[in-house]
Amino acid sequence: MPTVRDVTIGLMRELGMTTVFGNPGSTELPMFRDFPEDFRYVMGLQESVVLGMADGFAQGTRTAALVNLHSSAGVGHALGNLFTAFKNQTPLVVTAGQQARSILPYEPFLFAERAAEFPRPFVKWSCEPARAEDVPAALHRAWLVAMEPPCGPTFVSIPIDDWDRDCAPFSGRKVHAGRAPDAGAIAECGQAMARAKRPAIVVGAGVARDGAWDQVVALAERHSAAVLVAPMSARCSFPEDHALFAGFLTAGREAIVAALAHFDFVLALGGPMSLYHVEGSGPHVPDACEVWLIGDNHVHAAWAPAGTAIVAQCDKALDLLLAGPVPGARTAPAGRVLPAPLDGSVMTDAYVLQRIAALRGPETIIVEEAPSSRGPMHDRLPIVAKDTFYTTASGGLGHGLPAAVGMAMARPDDKVIAVLGDGSSMYAIQGLHAAVQHGVSVSFVVIKNNRYEALHQFGRHFGMQTLVGTQFPELDFCMLAGGHGVAARRATDAASLDEALRWSFAADGPTLVEAVVL
């Protein structure tokens, strides 16, 4: 009979999971005996890096990626980016080794106690199969659940001695999953939008996940509706150079109400609109403003503080809205006013982002993890093409650098630019090693301000002028890059910045630019 490993490898091939991201330990090694030549193993030097690379790869390919970690210790290291994958709604199948079944009663070295419980609540489903021969079925279910909207990571713990056990052949089932929108509710929403005098659309990451970019553009143009981006959205869902683009909502209660005060109808698509980072008070939406929410995540629908929610995939819902009633004539809303260009006399993060925008191709992919520079990025680095912007939906650090590597592996014909803070970079600097190993075309641009600037900004919010443990002027990213085999250049003024960015953007392999800012 074939072994559990034989059957599992065949299933993985059938499901398209032939790229394995991992950092294995002793209890995972039997999985890789006679590793097939048509598979690819991507090693990361730390488990959070492994998760981040897989997250970027899965988002780039739009299918679940396979991650292999080491029992409790490895899963523990990866939890931060597992949390991010959960918030990103990224489909992942995460496996981890377990000690041999025969010695589990004796709490052996490097075993996982309550293995299936450990990664919760950051996985949609988890299990440790009751029998070795159940491993393929468990992995197949993990893949199905990961891919079912709303997508997300799943987890399977596999004892070390399962892989060589006999196993009957296993055939995967076809499951057609999805959420068809309620036609009656969509019709009511469409009628309300057509009646409105001043409609607006708020787009979240779900629009990009559902491939609904063009449909949102068509709906906005049909209704002359202003389009804003939901707070902390992890994807690009509308062209930021479009005449109807009105900017970004801030993750604060009063700020959201103020930004929407002009509108009498708001349609929030593909993610939470009322996402808060600080305490607030007062209403959640403006008075006399009718709010509708459409997205595939029933959890978002349940906790939204205002509005009528429809659980549905954005592309399917938008098809129905576009077939709905035609609005009367409206005056187009005023366009967004952008700040004046900077002259480069002072090296700031805003200037660095302005030059990235000027020197990059519009189809290049931006993977961002520079929290304190998000505001300047909105002003200076417009995202104008679909599927060209990715960031963390969780707010956790250590995702951006490895996610950029995974994205470049998923889309090898595209240039990837990782815009990173210096503090964020250090959470996953080992990801540079994988970039070299696989020769990916990533430009790592590290905005170096020698501190956790996001914490300083937040400290000022609390009236704290001095923070401890948030400065690190000693870091040298050119030396760190060189130690991993990545060519690097430092930029300290406008001239050296342009030279370094042009060099990096033209390179075929991984490069790093350390942009020193005030």
Coordinates of C-alpha atoms in Angstrom, one line a residue:
M1 CA 0.0 0.0 0.0
P2 CA 1.1 3.6 -0.4
T3 CA 2.2 5.5 2.7
V4 CA 0.5 8.5 4.3
R5 CA 3.3 10.6 2.7
D6 CA 2.7 9.2 -0.8
V7 CA -1.0 9.9 -0.6
T8 CA -0.5 13.4 0.9
I9 CA 2.1 14.4 -1.7
G10 CA -0.4 13.4 -4.4
L11 CA -3.2 15.4 -2.7
M12 CA -0.9 18.4 -2.4
R13 CA -0.1 18.2 -6.1
E14 CA -3.8 17.9 -7.0
L15 CA -4.6 21.0 -4.9
G16 CA -1.7 23.0 -6.4
M17 CA 0.2 23.2 -3.1
T18 CA 3.6 22.3 -4.5
T19 CA 5.5 25.2 -2.9
V20 CA 6.1 24.5 0.8
F21 CA 7.2 27.3 3.1
G22 CA 9.0 26.1 6.2
N23 CA 11.5 25.9 9.0
P24 CA 11.3 22.3 10.0
G25 CA 12.5 20.6 13.2
S26 CA 13.0 17.0 14.0
T27 CA 9.4 16.0 14.1
E28 CA 8.7 17.3 10.6
L29 CA 11.6 15.7 8.7
P30 CA 9.8 12.4 7.7
M31 CA 7.4 14.5 5.7
F32 CA 10.2 15.4 3.3
R33 CA 11.7 11.9 2.6
D34 CA 12.1 11.5 -1.1
F35 CA 10.9 15.1 -1.7
P36 CA 9.5 15.2 -5.2
E37 CA 11.4 17.1 -7.9
D38 CA 8.3 19.1 -9.0
F39 CA 7.9 20.6 -5.5
R40 CA 9.7 23.6 -4.2
Y41 CA 10.8 24.1 -0.6
V42 CA 11.2 27.7 0.6
M43 CA 13.1 27.9 3.9
G44 CA 12.9 30.9 6.3
L45 CA 15.4 31.5 9.0
Q46 CA 12.7 32.2 11.6
E47 CA 9.1 30.9 11.7
S48 CA 7.4 34.3 11.6
V49 CA 9.3 35.0 8.3
V50 CA 8.0 31.7 7.0
L51 CA 4.4 32.7 7.7
G52 CA 4.9 36.1 6.2
M53 CA 6.4 34.7 3.0
A54 CA 3.5 32.2 2.7
D55 CA 1.0 35.0 3.3
G56 CA 2.4 37.1 0.5
F57 CA 2.6 34.1 -1.8
A58 CA -1.0 33.1 -1.1
Q59 CA -2.3 36.6 -1.7
G60 CA -0.3 36.8 -5.0
T61 CA -1.5 33.4 -6.3
R62 CA -5.0 33.7 -4.8
T63 CA -4.8 30.1 -3.5
A64 CA -3.9 28.5 -0.2
A65 CA -0.2 28.1 0.5
L66 CA 1.3 25.3 2.6
V67 CA 3.4 26.2 5.7
N68 CA 5.3 23.6 7.7
L69 CA 6.4 24.5 11.2
H70 CA 8.0 22.8 14.2
S71 CA 5.6 21.6 17.0
S72 CA 4.9 24.1 19.8
A73 CA 8.2 26.2 19.6
G74 CA 7.9 26.9 15.9
V75 CA 4.2 27.5 16.0
G76 CA 4.8 29.9 18.9
H77 CA 7.4 31.9 16.9
A78 CA 4.9 32.2 14.0
L79 CA 1.9 33.3 15.9
G80 CA 2.4 37.0 15.3
N81 CA 2.2 36.6 11.5
L82 CA -0.5 33.9 11.9
F83 CA -2.6 36.6 13.5
T84 CA -1.8 38.9 10.6
A85 CA -2.8 36.2 8.1
F86 CA -6.0 35.7 9.9
K87 CA -6.8 39.4 9.8
N88 CA -5.6 39.5 6.1
Q89 CA -8.1 36.7 5.4
T90 CA -5.3 34.9 3.7
P91 CA -5.8 31.2 2.8
L92 CA -3.1 29.1 4.4
V93 CA -2.7 25.5 5.4
V94 CA -0.3 25.4 8.4
T95 CA 1.1 22.0 9.4
A96 CA 3.3 21.3 12.5
G97 CA 5.0 18.1 13.6
Q98 CA 4.1 16.2 16.7
Q99 CA 6.0 13.5 18.6
A100 CA 5.4 9.8 17.9
R101 CA 2.0 8.6 19.1
S102 CA 3.6 5.8 21.1
I103 CA 5.4 8.2 23.5
L104 CA 2.8 11.0 23.7
P105 CA 1.6 9.6 27.2
Y106 CA 5.0 10.4 28.6
E107 CA 5.2 14.1 27.6
P108 CA 8.3 13.6 25.4
F109 CA 10.8 16.3 24.5
L110 CA 9.5 18.7 21.9
F111 CA 5.9 17.4 21.9
A112 CA 2.9 19.7 21.5
E113 CA 0.4 19.6 24.3
R114 CA -3.1 20.4 23.1
A115 CA -1.7 21.0 19.7
A116 CA -4.9 21.8 17.9
E117 CA -5.9 24.4 20.5
F118 CA -2.6 26.3 20.6
P119 CA -3.0 28.4 17.4
R120 CA -6.6 29.3 18.2
P121 CA -8.2 31.8 17.8
F122 CA -6.1 32.8 14.8
V123 CA -7.2 29.8 12.6
K124 CA -10.5 29.0 11.1
W125 CA -10.2 25.2 11.8
S126 CA -7.6 23.0 13.4
C127 CA -7.1 19.3 14.3
E128 CA -4.7 16.5 15.1
P129 CA -6.0 13.5 13.2
A130 CA -7.1 10.6 15.4
R131 CA -5.4 8.1 13.1
A132 CA -2.4 8.3 10.8
E133 CA -4.5 7.3 7.8
D134 CA -6.7 10.3 8.4
V135 CA -3.9 12.8 7.7
P136 CA -4.8 13.3 3.9
A137 CA -8.5 13.8 4.7
A138 CA -7.5 16.4 7.4
L139 CA -5.3 18.3 5.1
H140 CA -8.0 18.3 2.4
R141 CA -10.5 19.6 4.8
A142 CA -8.0 22.2 5.9
W143 CA -7.5 23.4 2.3
L144 CA -11.3 23.5 1.7
V145 CA -11.9 25.6 4.9
A146 CA -9.0 27.9 4.2
M147 CA -10.4 28.6 0.7
E148 CA -14.0 29.0 1.8
P149 CA -15.0 32.7 2.0
P150 CA -14.1 34.4 4.2
C151 CA -10.6 32.8 3.6
G152 CA -8.1 32.3 6.4
P153 CA -5.5 30.0 7.8
T154 CA -6.1 26.5 9.1
F155 CA -3.9 24.1 11.1
V156 CA -3.1 20.4 11.2
S157 CA -0.8 18.8 13.8
I158 CA 0.8 15.6 12.4
P159 CA 2.7 13.0 14.6
I160 CA 6.2 12.1 13.3
D161 CA 5.5 8.4 12.8
D162 CA 2.3 9.0 10.7
W163 CA 4.1 9.6 7.5
D164 CA 5.4 6.1 6.9
R165 CA 2.2 4.3 7.9
D166 CA 0.1 2.5 5.2
C167 CA -2.7 4.6 3.8
A168 CA -5.5 3.8 1.3
P169 CA -5.8 6.1 -1.7
F170 CA -7.7 9.3 -1.1
S171 CA -9.7 11.4 -3.6
G172 CA -10.5 15.0 -2.9
R173 CA -14.0 16.2 -3.2
K174 CA -15.3 19.2 -5.2
V175 CA -16.9 21.8 -3.1
H176 CA -18.4 24.9 -4.6
A177 CA -18.3 27.4 -1.8
G178 CA -19.4 31.0 -1.8
R179 CA -22.0 33.5 -0.6
A180 CA -24.6 34.5 -3.2
P181 CA -26.0 37.9 -2.2
D182 CA -29.6 38.3 -1.1
A183 CA -31.2 39.7 -4.3
G184 CA -34.0 41.5 -2.4
A185 CA -31.6 43.2 0.0
I186 CA -29.3 44.2 -2.9
A187 CA -32.3 45.7 -4.7
E188 CA -33.2 47.7 -1.6
C189 CA -29.6 48.9 -1.3
G190 CA -29.5 49.9 -5.0
Q191 CA -32.8 51.8 -4.8
A192 CA -31.5 53.7 -1.7
M193 CA -28.3 54.6 -3.6
A194 CA -30.2 55.8 -6.6
R195 CA -32.4 58.0 -4.4
A196 CA -29.4 59.6 -2.6
K197 CA -28.3 63.1 -3.5
R198 CA -24.7 62.8 -2.2
P199 CA -23.6 59.1 -2.2
A200 CA -20.2 57.8 -1.2
I201 CA -18.5 54.5 -1.3
V202 CA -16.0 53.2 1.2
V203 CA -13.8 50.4 -0.1
G204 CA -12.0 47.8 2.1
A205 CA -9.6 45.0 1.3
G206 CA -12.4 42.6 0.4
V207 CA -13.0 44.5 -2.9
A208 CA -9.4 43.5 -4.0
R209 CA -9.7 40.0 -2.7
D210 CA -12.9 39.5 -4.7
G211 CA -11.4 41.1 -7.8
A212 CA -14.0 43.8 -7.9
W213 CA -11.8 46.8 -8.8
D214 CA -13.4 47.5 -12.2
Q215 CA -16.9 47.1 -10.8
V216 CA -16.3 49.6 -8.1
V217 CA -15.0 52.1 -10.6
A218 CA -18.1 51.5 -12.8
L219 CA -20.5 51.9 -9.8
A220 CA -18.8 55.1 -8.6
E221 CA -18.9 56.6 -12.1
R222 CA -22.5 55.6 -12.6
H223 CA -23.6 57.3 -9.3
S224 CA -21.0 60.2 -9.3
A225 CA -20.1 58.9 -5.9
A226 CA -17.0 59.9 -3.9
V227 CA -14.8 57.0 -3.0
L228 CA -12.9 56.7 0.2
V229 CA -10.6 53.9 1.6
A230 CA -11.6 52.2 4.8
P231 CA -9.4 52.6 7.9
M232 CA -6.2 50.5 7.8
S233 CA -7.3 48.7 4.6
A234 CA -4.7 46.1 3.7
R235 CA -5.2 46.2 -0.1
C236 CA -5.8 48.7 -2.9
S237 CA -9.4 48.7 -4.1
F238 CA -9.8 51.9 -6.2
P239 CA -7.4 54.0 -8.3
E240 CA -6.1 56.8 -6.2
D241 CA -5.6 59.1 -9.2
H242 CA -9.3 58.8 -10.2
A243 CA -11.3 62.1 -10.2
L244 CA -13.8 60.5 -7.7
F245 CA -11.2 59.4 -5.2
A246 CA -11.7 61.3 -2.0
G247 CA -9.0 60.0 0.3
F248 CA -8.6 57.8 3.4
L249 CA -10.7 57.4 6.5
T250 CA -8.8 57.7 9.8
A251 CA -9.3 54.9 12.4
G252 CA -11.1 57.2 14.9
R253 CA -14.8 57.5 15.6
E254 CA -15.1 61.3 15.4
A255 CA -12.8 61.5 12.4
I256 CA -14.9 59.0 10.4
V257 CA -18.1 60.9 11.2
A258 CA -16.5 64.2 10.1
A259 CA -15.2 62.7 6.8
L260 CA -18.6 61.4 6.0
A261 CA -20.6 64.4 7.2
H262 CA -21.3 65.7 3.6
F263 CA -22.9 62.4 2.4
D264 CA -26.5 61.2 2.8
F265 CA -25.7 57.6 1.7
V266 CA -22.6 55.5 2.3
L267 CA -22.0 52.0 0.8
A268 CA -19.1 50.3 2.6
L269 CA -17.7 47.4 0.6
G270 CA -15.3 44.6 1.5
G271 CA -14.3 45.3 5.1
P272 CA -15.1 47.2 8.3
M273 CA -15.7 50.9 7.9
S274 CA -16.0 51.7 11.7
L275 CA -12.5 50.4 12.7
Y276 CA -11.1 52.4 15.6
H277 CA -7.5 52.7 17.0
V278 CA -8.3 55.1 19.8
E279 CA -11.3 55.8 22.0
G280 CA -14.0 58.1 20.9
S281 CA -17.5 59.2 21.6
G282 CA -20.7 60.4 19.9
P283 CA -22.4 58.8 16.9
H284 CA -20.7 56.2 14.7
V285 CA -22.1 57.7 11.4
P286 CA -23.4 61.1 10.6
D287 CA -27.1 61.9 11.3
A288 CA -29.4 61.4 8.4
C289 CA -26.8 59.3 6.6
E290 CA -28.1 55.9 5.4
V291 CA -25.3 53.3 5.6
W292 CA -25.1 49.9 3.9
L293 CA -22.3 47.3 4.3
I294 CA -21.5 44.5 1.9
G295 CA -18.7 42.0 2.5
D296 CA -18.0 38.2 2.8
N297 CA -17.1 38.3 6.5
H298 CA -20.1 37.6 8.7
V299 CA -18.1 38.6 11.8
H300 CA -17.7 42.2 10.4
A301 CA -21.4 42.3 9.7
A302 CA -22.2 41.2 13.3
W303 CA -20.1 43.8 15.1
A304 CA -20.6 46.8 12.8
P305 CA -22.0 49.6 15.0
A306 CA -24.3 51.1 12.4
G307 CA -25.8 50.3 9.0
T308 CA -27.6 47.5 7.2
A309 CA -25.2 44.6 6.4
I310 CA -25.4 42.1 3.5
V311 CA -23.0 39.1 3.7
A312 CA -21.9 38.5 0.2
Q313 CA -18.8 38.6 -2.0
C314 CA -18.3 42.0 -3.4
D315 CA -18.0 41.1 -7.1
K316 CA -21.3 39.2 -7.0
A317 CA -23.1 42.0 -5.1
L318 CA -21.7 44.6 -7.4
D319 CA -23.0 42.8 -10.5
L320 CA -26.5 43.1 -9.1
L321 CA -26.1 46.7 -8.1
L322 CA -24.8 47.6 -11.6
A323 CA -28.0 46.0 -13.0
G324 CA -30.1 48.0 -10.6
P325 CA -31.9 51.4 -10.9
V326 CA -30.2 54.3 -12.7
P327 CA -29.8 57.4 -10.6
G328 CA -30.8 60.9 -11.6
A329 CA -28.4 63.6 -12.7
R330 CA -25.9 64.5 -10.0
T331 CA -23.1 67.0 -9.6
A332 CA -19.7 65.2 -9.3
P333 CA -18.1 65.6 -5.9
A334 CA -15.1 67.8 -5.5
G335 CA -11.8 66.1 -6.1
R336 CA -9.1 65.4 -3.5
V337 CA -6.7 68.3 -2.8
L338 CA -3.1 67.0 -2.5
P339 CA -0.2 68.8 -0.8
A340 CA 2.3 70.7 -2.8
P341 CA 5.4 68.7 -4.0
L342 CA 8.4 68.7 -1.8
D343 CA 11.7 70.1 -3.1
G344 CA 14.0 67.6 -1.3
S345 CA 15.9 70.2 0.6
V346 CA 15.1 68.1 3.7
M347 CA 15.1 64.3 3.7
T348 CA 11.8 63.2 5.2
D349 CA 9.8 60.1 4.8
A350 CA 7.3 62.1 2.8
Y351 CA 10.0 63.0 0.3
V352 CA 11.2 59.4 0.0
L353 CA 7.7 58.3 -0.8
Q354 CA 7.3 61.0 -3.3
R355 CA 10.4 59.9 -5.1
I356 CA 9.4 56.2 -5.0
A357 CA 6.1 57.3 -6.7
A358 CA 8.0 59.3 -9.4
L359 CA 10.6 56.6 -10.2
R360 CA 8.6 53.4 -10.0
G361 CA 6.4 52.0 -12.8
P362 CA 2.7 52.2 -12.0
E363 CA 2.3 48.4 -12.2
T364 CA 5.0 47.7 -9.7
I365 CA 3.7 46.1 -6.5
I366 CA 4.0 47.9 -3.1
V367 CA 4.2 45.8 0.0
E368 CA 4.2 48.3 3.0
E369 CA 5.0 48.1 6.6
A370 CA 6.0 51.6 7.7
P371 CA 3.3 52.5 10.2
S372 CA 4.4 56.0 11.0
S373 CA 4.7 56.8 7.3
R374 CA 1.2 55.7 6.3
G375 CA -0.2 59.2 6.2
P376 CA 2.6 60.6 4.0
M377 CA 2.3 57.5 1.8
H378 CA -1.4 58.3 1.2
D379 CA -0.4 61.8 0.2
R380 CA 2.7 61.0 -1.8
L381 CA 2.6 57.5 -3.2
P382 CA -0.8 56.9 -5.0
I383 CA -1.8 53.4 -5.9
V384 CA -3.2 53.5 -9.4
A385 CA -3.5 49.9 -10.6
K386 CA -5.4 47.0 -9.1
D387 CA -3.6 44.3 -7.1
T388 CA -0.5 46.5 -6.6
F389 CA -0.7 47.3 -2.8
Y390 CA -0.5 45.0 0.2
T391 CA 0.0 45.6 3.9
T392 CA -0.9 44.0 7.2
A393 CA -4.5 44.1 8.3
S394 CA -3.5 43.2 11.9
G395 CA -1.2 46.0 12.9
G396 CA 1.4 43.5 14.0
L397 CA 5.0 43.9 12.9
G398 CA 7.2 41.5 11.0
H399 CA 4.9 40.8 8.1
G400 CA 5.9 43.2 5.3
L401 CA 9.5 42.1 4.6
P402 CA 8.8 38.3 4.2
A403 CA 5.4 39.0 2.6
A404 CA 7.3 41.0 -0.1
V405 CA 9.5 37.9 -0.8
G406 CA 6.5 35.6 -1.0
M407 CA 4.7 38.1 -3.3
A408 CA 7.7 38.2 -5.6
M409 CA 7.7 34.4 -5.8
A410 CA 4.0 34.4 -6.6
R411 CA 4.4 37.1 -9.3
P412 CA 7.9 36.6 -10.7
D413 CA 7.2 38.9 -13.7
D414 CA 6.5 41.9 -11.6
K415 CA 8.8 44.2 -9.6
V416 CA 8.0 44.3 -5.9
I417 CA 8.9 47.3 -3.7
A418 CA 8.9 46.7 0.0
V419 CA 8.4 50.0 1.9
L420 CA 9.5 49.3 5.4
G421 CA 10.2 51.1 8.6
D422 CA 13.5 50.4 10.3
G423 CA 11.8 49.0 13.4
S424 CA 9.5 46.9 11.3
S425 CA 12.4 45.5 9.3
M426 CA 14.2 44.2 12.3
Y427 CA 11.2 41.9 13.2
A428 CA 11.9 39.8 10.1
I429 CA 15.3 40.7 8.8
Q430 CA 16.1 37.0 8.2
G431 CA 13.7 37.2 5.2
L432 CA 16.6 38.8 3.3
H433 CA 18.2 35.3 3.2
A434 CA 15.3 33.8 1.4
A435 CA 15.2 36.7 -1.0
V436 CA 18.8 35.9 -2.0
Q437 CA 18.3 32.1 -2.1
H438 CA 15.4 32.5 -4.6
G439 CA 16.8 35.5 -6.5
V440 CA 13.5 37.4 -6.2
S441 CA 13.1 40.9 -7.7
V442 CA 12.4 42.9 -4.6
S443 CA 13.6 46.4 -3.8
F444 CA 13.6 46.7 0.0
V445 CA 13.4 50.5 0.9
V446 CA 14.0 51.0 4.6
I447 CA 12.9 54.4 5.9
K448 CA 15.4 54.9 8.7
N449 CA 14.5 57.4 11.4
N450 CA 16.4 55.6 14.1
R451 CA 13.3 55.0 16.3
Y452 CA 9.8 53.5 16.6
E453 CA 8.2 56.7 15.3
A454 CA 4.7 55.2 15.4
L455 CA 5.1 54.8 19.2
H456 CA 6.3 58.4 19.5
Q457 CA 3.3 59.6 17.6
F458 CA 1.0 57.6 19.8
G459 CA 2.8 58.7 22.9
R460 CA 2.1 62.3 21.9
H461 CA -1.6 61.4 21.7
F462 CA -1.3 60.4 25.4
G463 CA 0.7 63.5 26.3
M464 CA 3.9 61.6 26.8
Q465 CA 7.0 63.5 25.5
T466 CA 9.6 60.9 26.5
L467 CA 9.4 57.1 25.7
V468 CA 11.9 54.5 26.9
G469 CA 13.2 51.7 24.7
T470 CA 12.2 53.1 21.3
Q471 CA 15.5 54.4 19.9
F472 CA 18.0 52.4 17.9
P473 CA 20.5 54.7 16.0
E474 CA 23.2 52.0 15.9
L475 CA 21.4 49.9 13.3
D476 CA 23.2 49.8 9.9
F477 CA 20.9 48.2 7.3
C478 CA 23.5 48.2 4.5
M479 CA 25.7 46.0 6.7
L480 CA 22.8 43.8 7.7
A481 CA 21.8 43.4 4.0
G482 CA 25.4 42.6 3.0
G483 CA 25.6 40.0 5.7
H484 CA 22.6 38.2 4.1
G485 CA 24.1 38.6 0.6
V486 CA 21.9 41.5 -0.5
A487 CA 23.5 44.5 -2.3
A488 CA 22.6 47.7 -0.6
R489 CA 23.1 51.5 -0.9
R490 CA 22.5 54.3 1.6
A491 CA 20.8 57.6 0.7
T492 CA 21.1 60.7 2.9
D493 CA 20.0 63.4 0.5
A494 CA 17.9 64.0 -2.6
A495 CA 20.7 63.2 -5.1
S496 CA 21.8 60.0 -3.5
L497 CA 18.2 58.9 -3.0
D498 CA 17.3 59.2 -6.7
E499 CA 20.5 57.3 -7.6
A500 CA 19.9 54.5 -5.2
L501 CA 16.2 54.1 -6.1
R502 CA 16.9 54.0 -9.8
W503 CA 19.6 51.4 -9.2
S504 CA 17.4 49.3 -7.0
F505 CA 14.3 49.5 -9.3
A506 CA 16.4 48.4 -12.3
A507 CA 17.9 45.4 -10.6
D508 CA 16.8 41.9 -11.4
G509 CA 17.5 40.4 -7.9
P510 CA 17.0 41.6 -4.3
T511 CA 18.5 45.0 -3.3
L512 CA 18.1 47.3 -0.3
V513 CA 18.1 51.1 0.0
E514 CA 18.6 52.6 3.4
A515 CA 16.9 56.0 3.2
V516 CA 18.0 58.1 6.3
V517 CA 15.4 60.6 7.2
L518 CA 14.8 63.1 9.9

